Coordinates of C-alpha atoms and ligand atoms in Angstrom, one line a residue:
M796 CA -5.4 19.8 2.3
R797 CA -2.5 22.1 2.9
R798 CA -0.1 21.9 0.0
W799 CA 3.6 21.7 0.0
L800 CA 6.0 23.3 -2.3
R801 CA 8.1 21.0 -4.4
L802 CA 10.3 23.5 -6.1
G803 CA 11.7 25.2 -3.1
I804 CA 10.2 28.6 -3.9
A805 CA 10.5 30.7 -0.8
L806 CA 7.1 31.9 0.3
P807 CA 6.3 33.9 3.5
I808 CA 4.9 31.7 6.2
L809 CA 1.2 32.2 5.8
Y810 CA 0.2 31.9 9.4
Q811 CA 1.5 32.3 12.9
S812 CA 2.2 29.2 14.7
A813 CA 0.9 28.7 18.2
A814 CA 3.5 29.9 20.6
F815 CA 5.0 27.2 22.8
A816 CA 5.4 28.4 26.3
Q817 CA 9.1 27.8 26.9
P818 CA 9.8 26.8 30.5
A819 CA 13.0 27.8 32.2
D820 CA 14.3 24.3 31.8
I821 CA 12.9 22.2 29.0
H822 CA 14.0 19.0 30.8
S823 CA 11.5 19.8 33.6
L824 CA 8.8 19.0 31.1
P825 CA 7.5 15.4 31.0
K826 CA 8.5 13.1 28.2
V827 CA 5.7 12.4 25.8
V828 CA 5.6 8.6 25.6
A829 CA 4.7 6.5 22.5
N830 CA 1.3 4.9 22.7
D831 CA 1.0 1.5 21.0
N832 CA -2.8 1.7 21.2
R833 CA -3.2 -1.7 22.9
I834 CA -4.8 -0.5 26.2
P835 CA -8.0 1.6 26.2
A836 CA -8.0 4.6 28.5
G837 CA -10.4 5.1 31.4
Q838 CA -12.4 2.8 33.7
L839 CA -15.4 0.9 32.5
K840 CA -18.1 0.3 35.1
N841 CA -21.7 -0.9 34.5
G842 CA -21.6 0.2 30.8
V843 CA -20.2 3.6 31.6
L844 CA -16.6 4.6 30.7
Q845 CA -15.1 7.1 33.2
L846 CA -12.4 9.0 31.3
Q847 CA -10.2 11.8 32.6
L848 CA -8.2 13.5 29.8
E849 CA -5.7 16.4 30.0
L850 CA -3.9 18.5 27.5
R851 CA -0.3 19.0 28.7
Q852 CA 3.0 20.3 27.6
G853 CA 5.8 17.8 27.0
R854 CA 8.8 16.9 25.0
W855 CA 8.6 14.3 22.3
S856 CA 11.3 12.3 20.6
P857 CA 10.5 9.8 17.8
D858 CA 13.2 7.4 18.9
D859 CA 14.2 5.6 22.0
G860 CA 14.5 8.8 24.0
E861 CA 18.2 9.5 23.2
G862 CA 17.7 11.8 20.2
K863 CA 16.5 15.3 19.7
Y864 CA 13.3 16.4 21.4
R865 CA 10.5 18.5 20.0
D866 CA 8.2 20.8 21.9
A867 CA 4.9 19.1 22.0
Y868 CA 1.4 19.4 23.4
A869 CA -0.1 16.0 24.1
F870 CA -3.2 14.3 25.5
S871 CA -2.7 12.4 28.7
E872 CA -4.9 10.5 31.1
A873 CA -5.0 12.3 34.5
G874 CA -2.0 11.3 36.6
R875 CA -0.1 9.6 33.7
A876 CA 2.5 10.6 31.2
P877 CA 1.4 12.5 28.1
Q878 CA 1.1 10.2 25.0
S879 CA 1.5 10.4 21.3
P880 CA -0.9 9.5 19.8
G881 CA -3.3 10.4 22.6
P882 CA -4.9 7.8 24.9
L883 CA -6.9 5.2 23.0
I884 CA -10.6 5.7 23.5
R885 CA -12.2 2.3 22.9
V886 CA -15.7 1.2 23.9
A887 CA -18.5 -1.1 22.7
Q888 CA -21.5 0.3 20.9
G889 CA -24.0 1.6 23.5
T890 CA -21.4 2.5 26.1
E891 CA -22.0 5.8 27.8
I892 CA -18.9 8.0 28.2
H893 CA -18.5 10.3 31.2
A894 CA -15.4 12.4 30.5
T895 CA -13.6 15.2 32.3
I896 CA -11.3 17.2 30.1
S897 CA -8.7 19.6 31.6
N898 CA -6.6 22.0 29.7
V899 CA -3.4 22.3 31.6
L900 CA -1.8 24.2 28.7
P901 CA -0.9 27.9 29.1
L902 CA -3.2 28.7 26.1
A903 CA -6.7 27.9 24.9
A904 CA -7.5 24.8 23.0
K905 CA -10.3 23.5 20.8
I906 CA -11.0 19.8 21.0
Y907 CA -12.8 17.9 18.2
G908 CA -14.3 14.4 17.9
L909 CA -15.3 13.9 21.6
H910 CA -18.9 13.1 20.8
R911 CA -21.3 10.5 19.6
H912 CA -20.4 9.0 16.2
P913 CA -21.1 9.6 13.4
G914 CA -20.5 13.2 14.5
D915 CA -20.2 16.7 13.2
A916 CA -16.6 17.6 12.2
K917 CA -17.2 21.2 13.3
D918 CA -18.5 20.3 16.7
A919 CA -15.7 21.5 19.1
L920 CA -15.2 22.0 22.7
R921 CA -13.3 25.2 23.6
L922 CA -11.3 25.2 26.7
A923 CA -9.5 28.3 28.1
A924 CA -6.1 27.8 29.6
G925 CA -6.6 26.0 32.9
E926 CA -10.2 25.2 32.3
T927 CA -11.9 21.9 33.0
R928 CA -15.1 20.6 31.5
E929 CA -17.3 17.6 31.8
L930 CA -18.9 15.7 28.9
Q931 CA -21.5 12.9 28.7
F932 CA -22.4 11.1 25.5
V933 CA -23.1 7.7 24.1
A934 CA -20.4 6.1 21.9
G935 CA -22.5 5.7 18.7
E936 CA -22.1 3.5 15.7
P937 CA -19.2 1.0 15.4
G938 CA -16.2 2.3 13.5
T939 CA -12.8 3.9 13.5
Y940 CA -12.8 7.6 14.4
L941 CA -10.4 10.4 15.3
Y942 CA -10.3 12.9 18.1
W943 CA -7.8 15.8 18.0
A944 CA -7.2 19.4 19.2
S945 CA -5.7 22.6 18.0
T946 CA -4.3 25.5 20.0
S947 CA -4.0 27.9 17.0
D948 CA -7.7 27.7 15.9
K949 CA -6.4 26.1 12.7
P950 CA -8.0 23.2 10.9
Q951 CA -6.6 19.7 11.5
D952 CA -4.3 19.8 8.4
E953 CA -2.9 23.3 9.2
R954 CA -1.7 22.7 12.7
D955 CA 1.9 23.6 13.3
Q956 CA 4.7 22.4 15.6
A957 CA 3.7 21.7 19.2
E958 CA 0.0 21.2 18.5
T959 CA 0.6 18.7 15.7
L960 CA 0.7 15.7 18.0
L961 CA -2.7 16.4 19.6
S962 CA -4.5 13.4 18.0
G963 CA -5.8 10.1 19.1
A964 CA -7.9 7.1 18.0
F965 CA -11.6 6.6 19.1
I966 CA -12.8 3.1 18.3
V967 CA -16.3 1.9 18.7
D968 CA -16.6 -1.9 18.6
A969 CA -19.8 -3.8 17.6
P970 CA -21.3 -5.3 20.7
G971 CA -19.8 -8.7 21.6
V972 CA -16.9 -8.4 19.1
K973 CA -13.6 -9.2 20.6
A974 CA -11.1 -6.5 19.8
A975 CA -8.4 -8.7 18.2
D976 CA -6.8 -6.1 16.1
R977 CA -4.2 -3.3 16.0
V978 CA -4.7 0.4 15.9
F979 CA -2.0 2.5 14.1
V980 CA -2.1 6.3 14.2
I981 CA 0.2 8.1 11.7
G982 CA 1.9 11.2 13.1
I983 CA 3.7 14.2 11.6
W984 CA 5.4 16.7 13.9
N985 CA 5.7 19.5 11.4
K986 CA 7.1 23.0 11.3
G987 CA 6.2 25.4 8.5
I988 CA 5.2 24.6 5.0
Q989 CA 7.2 21.7 3.6
G990 CA 9.6 22.9 0.9
T991 CA 10.1 26.3 2.5
P992 CA 13.4 27.2 4.3
D993 CA 13.5 26.0 8.0
S994 CA 10.5 23.7 7.5
E995 CA 10.8 20.4 9.3
E996 CA 8.8 17.1 9.4
V997 CA 9.2 14.2 11.7
V998 CA 7.0 11.3 10.6
S999 CA 5.9 8.5 13.0
I1000 CA 3.5 5.7 13.5
N1001 CA 2.1 5.2 17.0
G1002 CA 4.6 7.8 18.2
K1003 CA 7.8 6.3 16.9
S1004 CA 9.9 6.6 13.7
W1005 CA 11.7 3.7 12.1
P1006 CA 13.9 2.0 13.3
Y1007 CA 12.2 2.5 16.7
T1008 CA 8.7 1.6 15.5
E1009 CA 7.1 -1.5 16.9
R1010 CA 8.2 -4.8 15.4
L1011 CA 5.2 -6.9 14.6
T1012 CA 5.4 -10.7 14.7
Y1013 CA 2.9 -13.1 13.2
K1014 CA 2.5 -16.8 12.5
I1015 CA 1.9 -18.1 9.0
G1016 CA -1.9 -18.3 8.5
E1017 CA -2.7 -15.9 11.3
T1018 CA -5.3 -13.4 10.0
T1019 CA -4.7 -9.9 11.2
H1020 CA -6.9 -6.8 11.2
W1021 CA -5.4 -3.3 11.3
R1022 CA -7.0 0.1 11.7
I1023 CA -4.9 2.9 10.1
L1024 CA -5.6 6.5 11.1
N1025 CA -4.2 9.7 9.6
P1026 CA -4.6 12.9 11.6
T1027 CA -1.6 14.4 9.9
W1028 CA -1.6 17.3 7.4
S1029 CA -0.4 15.1 4.5
D1030 CA -2.0 12.2 2.8
H1031 CA 0.0 8.9 2.6
A1032 CA 0.3 5.8 0.4
M1033 CA 0.5 2.8 2.7
H1034 CA 2.2 -0.2 1.1
L1035 CA 2.4 -3.8 2.4
H1036 CA 5.3 -5.9 1.1
G1037 CA 4.7 -9.5 -0.1
F1038 CA 1.0 -9.8 0.5
F1039 CA -2.3 -8.4 -0.6
F1040 CA -4.7 -7.0 2.0
K1041 CA -8.4 -6.4 1.9
V1042 CA -9.7 -2.9 2.6
D1043 CA -12.6 -3.5 5.0
G1044 CA -13.9 0.0 5.3
V1045 CA -13.0 3.7 5.2
G1046 CA -13.9 6.8 7.1
D1047 CA -13.2 10.6 7.4
G1048 CA -12.7 10.6 11.1
E1049 CA -16.3 11.3 11.9
Q1050 CA -18.3 9.0 9.7
Y1051 CA -17.2 5.4 9.0
E1052 CA -18.3 3.1 6.2
H1053 CA -18.0 -0.6 6.7
Y1054 CA -17.6 -2.3 3.3
S1055 CA -19.8 -5.3 2.5
E1056 CA -17.9 -8.4 1.4
E1057 CA -18.7 -7.5 -2.2
Q1058 CA -17.3 -4.0 -1.9
R1059 CA -14.0 -5.0 -0.3
R1060 CA -11.0 -4.4 -2.5
L1061 CA -7.7 -6.1 -2.7
A1062 CA -4.7 -3.9 -2.4
V1063 CA -1.0 -3.7 -1.8
T1064 CA -1.0 0.1 -1.6
E1065 CA -3.9 2.2 -0.2
H1066 CA -4.2 5.9 -0.3
I1067 CA -5.2 7.6 3.0
D1068 CA -6.2 11.2 2.8
T1069 CA -5.5 13.7 5.5
G1070 CA -8.0 13.2 8.4
H1071 CA -9.1 9.8 7.1
V1072 CA -8.9 6.2 8.3
F1073 CA -9.2 2.7 6.8
E1074 CA -9.3 -0.8 8.1
M1075 CA -7.5 -3.7 6.5
T1076 CA -7.2 -7.5 6.9
W1077 CA -4.4 -9.7 5.7
T1078 CA -3.0 -13.2 6.3
P1079 CA 0.8 -13.8 6.1
E1080 CA 1.5 -16.9 4.0
R1081 CA 5.3 -16.8 3.8
A1082 CA 7.9 -16.6 6.6
G1083 CA 10.5 -13.8 6.8
N1084 CA 10.8 -10.1 7.3
W1085 CA 8.4 -7.7 5.5
L1086 CA 7.5 -4.1 5.7
F1087 CA 4.4 -1.9 5.9
H1088 CA 5.3 1.7 5.0
C1089 CA 4.4 4.9 3.3
H1090 CA 5.5 5.0 -0.3
M1091 CA 6.2 8.7 -0.2
M1092 CA 10.0 9.1 -0.3
S1093 CA 9.9 12.1 2.0
H1094 CA 8.1 10.0 4.7
I1095 CA 10.7 7.2 4.7
T1096 CA 13.9 9.2 4.3
P1097 CA 15.8 10.5 7.3
P1098 CA 15.4 14.3 7.8
D1099 CA 19.1 14.8 7.4
A1100 CA 19.4 12.8 4.2
P1101 CA 20.8 14.5 1.1
S1102 CA 18.2 16.4 -0.8
P1103 CA 16.6 14.7 -3.7
G1104 CA 18.9 14.4 -6.6
E1105 CA 22.1 14.4 -4.7
P1106 CA 23.6 10.9 -4.8
Q1107 CA 24.4 9.4 -1.5
P1108 CA 27.9 8.3 -0.7
T1109 CA 28.7 4.9 -2.0
Q1110 CA 30.3 3.9 1.3
Y1111 CA 27.8 1.8 3.1
N1112 CA 27.7 -0.2 6.3
S1113 CA 25.6 -3.2 5.7
A1114 CA 25.4 -4.1 9.4
H1115 CA 23.4 -1.0 10.0
D1116 CA 21.7 -0.5 6.7
H1117 CA 18.1 -0.8 7.7
N1118 CA 18.8 1.7 10.5
A1119 CA 20.8 4.1 8.5
G1120 CA 18.8 4.1 5.2
M1121 CA 15.1 4.3 6.1
S1122 CA 13.3 6.4 8.6
G1123 CA 9.8 7.5 9.6
L1124 CA 6.7 5.8 8.5
V1125 CA 7.9 2.2 8.3
M1126 CA 7.0 -0.8 10.4
G1127 CA 8.8 -4.1 10.3
I1128 CA 6.9 -7.4 10.3
T1129 CA 8.4 -10.8 11.0
V1130 CA 6.4 -13.8 10.0
L1131 CA 7.7 -16.8 11.9
P1132 CA 8.7 -19.9 10.0
N1133 CA 6.4 -22.9 10.2
A1134 CA 8.5 -26.0 10.9
S1135 CA 6.4 -28.1 8.5
V1136 CA 6.8 -25.6 5.6
P1137 CA 10.5 -24.9 4.8
P1138 CA 11.0 -21.6 3.0
N1139 CA 11.1 -22.0 -0.7
R1140 CA 14.1 -20.3 -2.2
G1141 CA 12.9 -21.0 -5.7
A1142 CA 13.3 -24.0 -7.9
A1143 CA 16.9 -25.2 -8.6
T1144 CA 16.4 -24.5 -12.2
A1145 CA 14.0 -21.7 -13.2
A1146 CA 12.0 -22.1 -16.4
R1147 CA 12.8 -18.5 -17.3
K1148 CA 16.0 -16.6 -16.9
L1149 CA 16.1 -12.9 -17.2
Q1150 CA 18.7 -10.2 -16.6
L1151 CA 18.2 -6.7 -15.5
V1152 CA 21.4 -4.7 -16.2
I1153 CA 21.8 -1.3 -14.5
S1154 CA 24.5 0.8 -15.9
E1155 CA 25.4 4.4 -15.4
N1156 CA 26.0 7.5 -17.6
P1157 CA 28.3 9.4 -15.4
G1158 CA 27.4 13.1 -15.0
R1159 CA 24.6 12.7 -17.5
I1160 CA 20.8 12.8 -17.3
P1161 CA 19.4 10.2 -17.2
L1162 CA 22.0 8.9 -14.8
Y1163 CA 21.0 5.2 -15.2
N1164 CA 20.4 3.0 -18.1
L1165 CA 18.3 -0.1 -17.7
E1166 CA 18.3 -3.1 -20.0
V1167 CA 16.3 -6.3 -19.8
N1168 CA 17.7 -9.5 -21.4
D1169 CA 16.0 -12.8 -21.9
L1170 CA 18.9 -15.1 -21.5
L1171 CA 17.2 -18.1 -23.1
N1172 CA 15.9 -16.0 -26.0
P1173 CA 18.3 -13.2 -26.6
P1174 CA 17.1 -10.5 -29.0
A1175 CA 19.5 -8.5 -31.2
P1176 CA 20.9 -5.6 -29.0
N1177 CA 19.4 -2.3 -29.8
K1178 CA 22.2 0.2 -29.6
D1179 CA 20.1 3.1 -31.0
K1180 CA 17.6 3.1 -28.1
P1181 CA 17.6 6.6 -26.7
P1182 CA 18.4 6.9 -23.0
S1183 CA 15.2 7.1 -21.0
L1184 CA 14.1 8.0 -17.4
L1185 CA 12.3 4.6 -17.3
G1186 CA 13.4 1.0 -17.4
P1187 CA 12.0 -1.4 -20.1
P1188 CA 9.0 -3.6 -19.2
I1189 CA 9.6 -7.0 -17.7
F1190 CA 7.1 -9.6 -18.8
L1191 CA 6.6 -12.7 -16.6
T1192 CA 4.1 -15.6 -16.9
R1193 CA 1.8 -16.5 -14.0
G1194 CA 2.9 -19.8 -12.4
E1195 CA 6.3 -19.9 -14.2
S1196 CA 9.3 -20.1 -12.1
T1197 CA 11.6 -17.2 -13.0
E1198 CA 15.0 -15.9 -12.0
I1199 CA 16.0 -12.4 -12.6
E1200 CA 19.7 -11.5 -12.3
V1201 CA 20.0 -7.9 -11.3
K1202 CA 23.5 -6.9 -12.5
N1203 CA 24.7 -3.6 -11.1
L1204 CA 27.2 -1.9 -13.4
S1205 CA 26.6 1.5 -11.8
K1206 CA 28.8 3.2 -9.3
S1207 CA 26.3 3.1 -6.4
P1208 CA 24.9 0.2 -4.4
T1209 CA 21.2 -0.6 -5.1
V1210 CA 18.5 -3.2 -4.5
I1211 CA 15.4 -3.9 -6.5
H1212 CA 11.9 -4.5 -5.0
W1213 CA 9.3 -6.4 -7.0
H1214 CA 6.4 -4.3 -5.9
G1215 CA 3.1 -6.3 -5.5
I1216 CA 4.6 -9.7 -6.4
E1217 CA 3.9 -12.4 -3.8
L1218 CA 7.3 -14.0 -3.4
E1219 CA 9.8 -15.2 -0.8
S1220 CA 11.0 -12.6 1.7
Y1221 CA 14.7 -13.0 0.7
Y1222 CA 14.0 -11.8 -2.8
D1223 CA 11.6 -8.9 -1.8
G1224 CA 14.5 -6.4 -2.0
V1225 CA 14.9 -4.5 1.2
A1226 CA 18.7 -4.6 1.9
G1227 CA 19.5 -5.6 5.5
W1228 CA 15.9 -6.4 6.3
T1229 CA 14.0 -8.8 4.1
G1230 CA 15.0 -12.5 4.4
S1231 CA 15.5 -13.8 7.9
D1232 CA 17.7 -13.2 10.9
Q1233 CA 20.2 -15.8 9.5
Q1234 CA 20.4 -14.2 6.1
T1235 CA 19.1 -10.8 5.0
T1236 CA 18.9 -9.5 1.5
P1237 CA 22.3 -8.0 0.6
P1238 CA 22.7 -4.6 -1.1
I1239 CA 23.8 -5.1 -4.7
A1240 CA 27.3 -3.5 -4.6
P1241 CA 28.7 -1.9 -7.7
G1242 CA 30.0 -4.6 -10.0
T1243 CA 28.0 -7.4 -8.4
S1244 CA 24.8 -9.3 -9.1
F1245 CA 21.8 -10.6 -7.1
I1246 CA 19.5 -13.3 -8.5
A1247 CA 15.9 -12.9 -7.5
H1248 CA 13.6 -15.9 -7.8
M1249 CA 9.8 -15.7 -8.1
T1250 CA 6.9 -17.7 -9.4
P1251 CA 4.2 -15.0 -9.7
P1252 CA 0.8 -16.5 -8.6
R1253 CA -1.3 -13.7 -10.1
A1254 CA -1.4 -12.1 -13.6
G1255 CA -1.5 -8.3 -13.5
T1256 CA 0.3 -5.0 -13.5
F1257 CA 3.2 -4.6 -11.0
I1258 CA 6.3 -2.5 -10.7
Y1259 CA 10.0 -3.1 -10.3
H1260 CA 11.8 -0.3 -8.6
T1261 CA 14.8 0.6 -6.5
H1262 CA 14.3 0.2 -2.8
W1263 CA 17.7 1.8 -2.1
H1264 CA 17.4 4.6 0.3
D1265 CA 18.5 7.2 -2.1
P1266 CA 15.9 9.6 -3.7
A1267 CA 18.4 10.1 -6.6
Q1268 CA 17.8 6.6 -7.9
L1269 CA 14.0 7.0 -8.0
L1270 CA 14.4 10.4 -9.6
N1271 CA 16.6 8.9 -12.3
G1272 CA 14.2 6.3 -13.6
L1273 CA 15.5 3.2 -11.7
Y1274 CA 12.2 1.5 -12.2
G1275 CA 9.9 0.0 -14.8
P1276 CA 6.7 -1.9 -15.4
L1277 CA 6.5 -5.6 -14.3
I1278 CA 3.7 -7.3 -16.2
V1279 CA 2.6 -10.8 -15.4
L1280 CA 0.6 -12.5 -18.2
E1281 CA -1.7 -15.5 -18.1
P1282 CA 0.0 -18.7 -19.2
D1283 CA -2.1 -18.9 -22.4
R1284 CA -1.6 -15.2 -23.3
K1285 CA 1.1 -13.6 -25.4
Y1286 CA 1.7 -9.9 -24.8
D1287 CA -0.3 -7.9 -27.3
P1288 CA 1.6 -4.6 -27.7
E1289 CA -1.1 -3.1 -29.9
H1290 CA -4.0 -3.4 -27.5
D1291 CA -2.2 -3.5 -24.2
R1292 CA -0.6 -0.1 -23.3
T1293 CA 1.3 0.8 -20.2
F1294 CA 1.6 4.4 -18.8
V1295 CA 4.2 4.9 -16.1
F1296 CA 3.8 8.1 -14.2
G1297 CA 7.1 9.2 -12.7
M1298 CA 9.0 12.1 -11.3
G1299 CA 12.4 12.7 -12.6
K1300 CA 15.3 15.0 -13.5
Y1301 CA 14.6 15.7 -17.1
A1302 CA 17.4 17.5 -18.9
P1303 CA 17.7 20.4 -19.1
F1304 CA 14.6 21.4 -17.1
G1305 CA 15.1 19.6 -13.8
L1306 CA 12.4 17.9 -11.7
M1307 CA 9.4 17.1 -13.9
L1308 CA 6.3 15.0 -13.7
L1309 CA 6.7 12.4 -16.5
V1310 CA 4.6 10.0 -18.5
N1311 CA 6.7 7.1 -19.7
G1312 CA 9.8 9.1 -19.0
H1313 CA 8.7 12.3 -20.8
P1314 CA 7.2 15.6 -19.6
Q1315 CA 5.5 16.1 -23.0
P1316 CA 4.9 12.7 -24.5
D1317 CA 4.2 12.4 -28.3
P1318 CA 0.7 11.5 -29.3
I1319 CA -0.2 7.8 -29.7
E1320 CA -2.4 6.7 -32.5
L1321 CA -5.1 4.3 -31.6
R1322 CA -8.2 2.8 -33.4
T1323 CA -11.9 3.4 -32.8
A1324 CA -14.2 0.4 -32.0
T1325 CA -11.2 -1.4 -30.5
R1326 CA -10.9 -2.4 -26.8
Y1327 CA -7.7 -1.3 -25.2
R1328 CA -6.2 -2.3 -21.9
L1329 CA -4.4 0.7 -20.3
R1330 CA -2.1 -0.1 -17.4
L1331 CA -1.6 2.9 -15.2
I1332 CA 1.4 3.0 -12.8
N1333 CA 2.3 5.7 -10.2
I1334 CA 6.0 5.4 -9.3
T1335 CA 6.7 9.0 -8.6
D1336 CA 8.8 9.8 -5.5
G1337 CA 5.8 11.2 -3.6
A1338 CA 2.7 12.0 -5.6
A1339 CA 0.2 10.5 -3.1
D1340 CA -2.7 12.4 -4.5
L1341 CA -2.0 12.1 -8.2
R1342 CA -5.1 12.3 -10.3
V1343 CA -5.5 10.6 -13.7
R1344 CA -8.2 11.5 -16.1
L1345 CA -9.0 10.5 -19.7
T1346 CA -10.8 13.4 -21.2
M1347 CA -12.1 14.7 -24.5
N1348 CA -12.5 18.5 -24.8
G1349 CA -11.9 18.6 -21.0
V1350 CA -14.7 16.2 -20.1
P1351 CA -13.9 12.8 -18.6
L1352 CA -14.8 9.9 -20.8
Q1353 CA -16.1 6.6 -19.5
W1354 CA -13.8 3.7 -18.9
K1355 CA -14.0 0.4 -17.0
V1356 CA -11.6 -0.3 -14.1
I1357 CA -10.7 -4.0 -14.2
A1358 CA -7.8 -4.4 -11.8
K1359 CA -6.0 -2.6 -8.9
D1360 CA -2.4 -3.2 -7.8
G1361 CA -2.3 -6.3 -10.1
A1362 CA -5.4 -8.0 -8.7
D1363 CA -8.4 -8.4 -11.0
L1364 CA -11.5 -6.8 -9.5
P1365 CA -14.3 -9.2 -8.6
P1366 CA -17.2 -9.2 -11.1
A1367 CA -19.4 -7.3 -8.7
Q1368 CA -17.0 -4.4 -8.7
L1369 CA -16.7 -4.2 -12.5
R1370 CA -18.5 -1.2 -13.8
S1371 CA -18.1 1.6 -16.2
S1372 CA -17.1 4.9 -14.5
A1373 CA -16.0 8.4 -15.3
A1374 CA -12.4 8.3 -16.3
D1375 CA -11.2 10.4 -13.4
M1376 CA -9.4 8.6 -10.5
G1377 CA -6.8 9.0 -7.8
L1378 CA -3.7 6.9 -8.3
T1379 CA -1.5 7.1 -5.3
V1380 CA 2.2 6.4 -5.4
G1381 CA 2.9 2.7 -5.5
E1382 CA -0.5 1.9 -6.9
T1383 CA -1.4 0.4 -10.3
Y1384 CA -4.8 0.3 -12.0
D1385 CA -5.8 -1.5 -15.2
V1386 CA -8.6 0.1 -17.1
E1387 CA -10.4 -0.8 -20.4
Y1388 CA -11.3 1.9 -22.9
Q1389 CA -13.0 1.8 -26.3
A1390 CA -13.6 4.9 -28.4
D1391 CA -16.7 4.8 -30.5
A1392 CA -15.8 7.8 -32.7
P1393 CA -12.6 9.4 -33.9
G1394 CA -11.1 12.3 -31.9
L1395 CA -8.3 13.4 -29.7
A1396 CA -8.4 12.2 -26.1
D1397 CA -6.0 13.3 -23.4
L1398 CA -4.7 11.0 -20.7
E1399 CA -3.9 13.6 -18.2
I1400 CA -2.1 13.5 -14.8
R1401 CA -2.2 16.2 -12.2
E1402 CA -0.2 16.6 -9.0
P1403 CA -1.0 19.5 -6.7
S1404 CA 2.5 20.6 -6.1
F1405 CA 3.1 20.9 -9.9
P1406 CA 1.4 23.9 -11.5
T1407 CA 0.5 22.2 -14.8
P1408 CA -0.8 18.7 -15.7
V1409 CA 1.1 16.4 -18.1
T1410 CA -0.9 15.1 -21.0
Q1411 CA -0.4 12.0 -23.1
P1412 CA -2.5 12.7 -26.3
L1413 CA -4.3 9.6 -27.6
K1414 CA -5.4 10.1 -31.2
F1415 CA -8.3 7.8 -32.1
V1416 CA -8.8 7.2 -35.8
E1417 CA -11.3 5.0 -37.7
A1418 CA -10.5 1.3 -37.5
K1419 CA -9.6 0.0 -40.9
Ligands
CU2807 CU1 3.4 9.1 3.8

């Protein structure tokens, strides 16, 4: 995958972008229209799909057509407007495809993925400018695949500018299966290498950026199946608010693997690598507004937002907040209320009352100070606690009604999202969006409070974090672990350890990768022959392909993964594995580890845009 530069080091652009042939009048070019991937392209007759595809020049805008246009090459069906993503190719297994491909572009193009599946990723059709070719092939095995093109002869993840939107979905359905699902293709129109001067990225889903993305509406109990495709240069961390989904299968664009019922995993956040796809199924159980979005800050922040670290102005127009604050890879979901099930705003009196106090250290790093108070059981205040780029853990009990008062003593508005917790929409924490049309979640203005109610139905590892559209809050530690325990369990601090991986402004060095708020954490002493639960949380601003390893002398040890995103793995998925895993942003994993012999182990995190890993030494000594 092409890497981006986090530290803003100027590097020469390493390749020439494909020249866009500029017509005398850009407005004479057709608009590239957004494709919602509902209607398959071509005509199906007697088991044969007749398809006429073209590669055309156009101008693409990620909004309603009023904003800035980008030069784009796009696929179109002959006689129709060019589309981004390209026309949906969707047939049943066994269908024969007769396709005519015309390259109307003023330069040559290479087209990939127009063949029987599973297919060879290197198999390409080269079309000179103005050339037309015919293809005949059988659709192949059921699955979710990609087709795409490049005009620069670059691989899929190195395409630049106009050619970056030349991608589409190719779906093969099992025979007789009704296509009751949705297909969502992620897009990035990008220019240059991210992090270098003049680079630009416009992130979309099915050809539109929030707030212009499609609004999805479902009924309570309506099971829905989605196919997510990523032909962009970057990986993504796709997060669903309020509900778990099942991952039904994954693919690399050419090969697709359907998971058996036993292999399917529950998730609230799923990593999708560049060029890859996954399918997911979920069932909305609670009414209100929800989100499905990428958890990488740069993919949900407007291109003109202040750069990370610069606080945004505190002035804020709540009527437009969901339009002004978020951008890009975000889809809004409305689950319609069920007349027989009134929304539950939480019990009148919660069994547990907590307070999360956010205060500010003006001009200092860390900028924020977070404190958790148990109002029914107040501990002595600890004034000596050093400031940290991490909030304290919040412990909840499964099935216990709880209210958490978020008290904002800082100078900026904020809002807290209870990541992974299945709760009512109004408390989910997206200002101006969650809740209902009658009453959306308010921002927590400076000097005010918001009381969130929840009765967590599941014990596991979750996250509380700012959902305010300001990278400075996430980079100043406005988050912490949210741990839900079984009703009969007390938290066991000796054997239950949490490691929060963050990205923050660590004084005096600046932006650093952090473990529990530190770039160089002190060793932790642990015992041999003792089973530990390690809770691993990635709440960086954008480390989608963070790798976590537990090694000794550089070799991964064996651990047992027991939960993902707060959901226990089913017994069939429990097995010992090498301690080396991807942990995407917004994802949590619980693992068990037991050392048999004394020694120094390293819990190590690596992120490609940072030159060196961060290690948390774990020193194992003989159990007494
Ligand atoms: Cu993303």
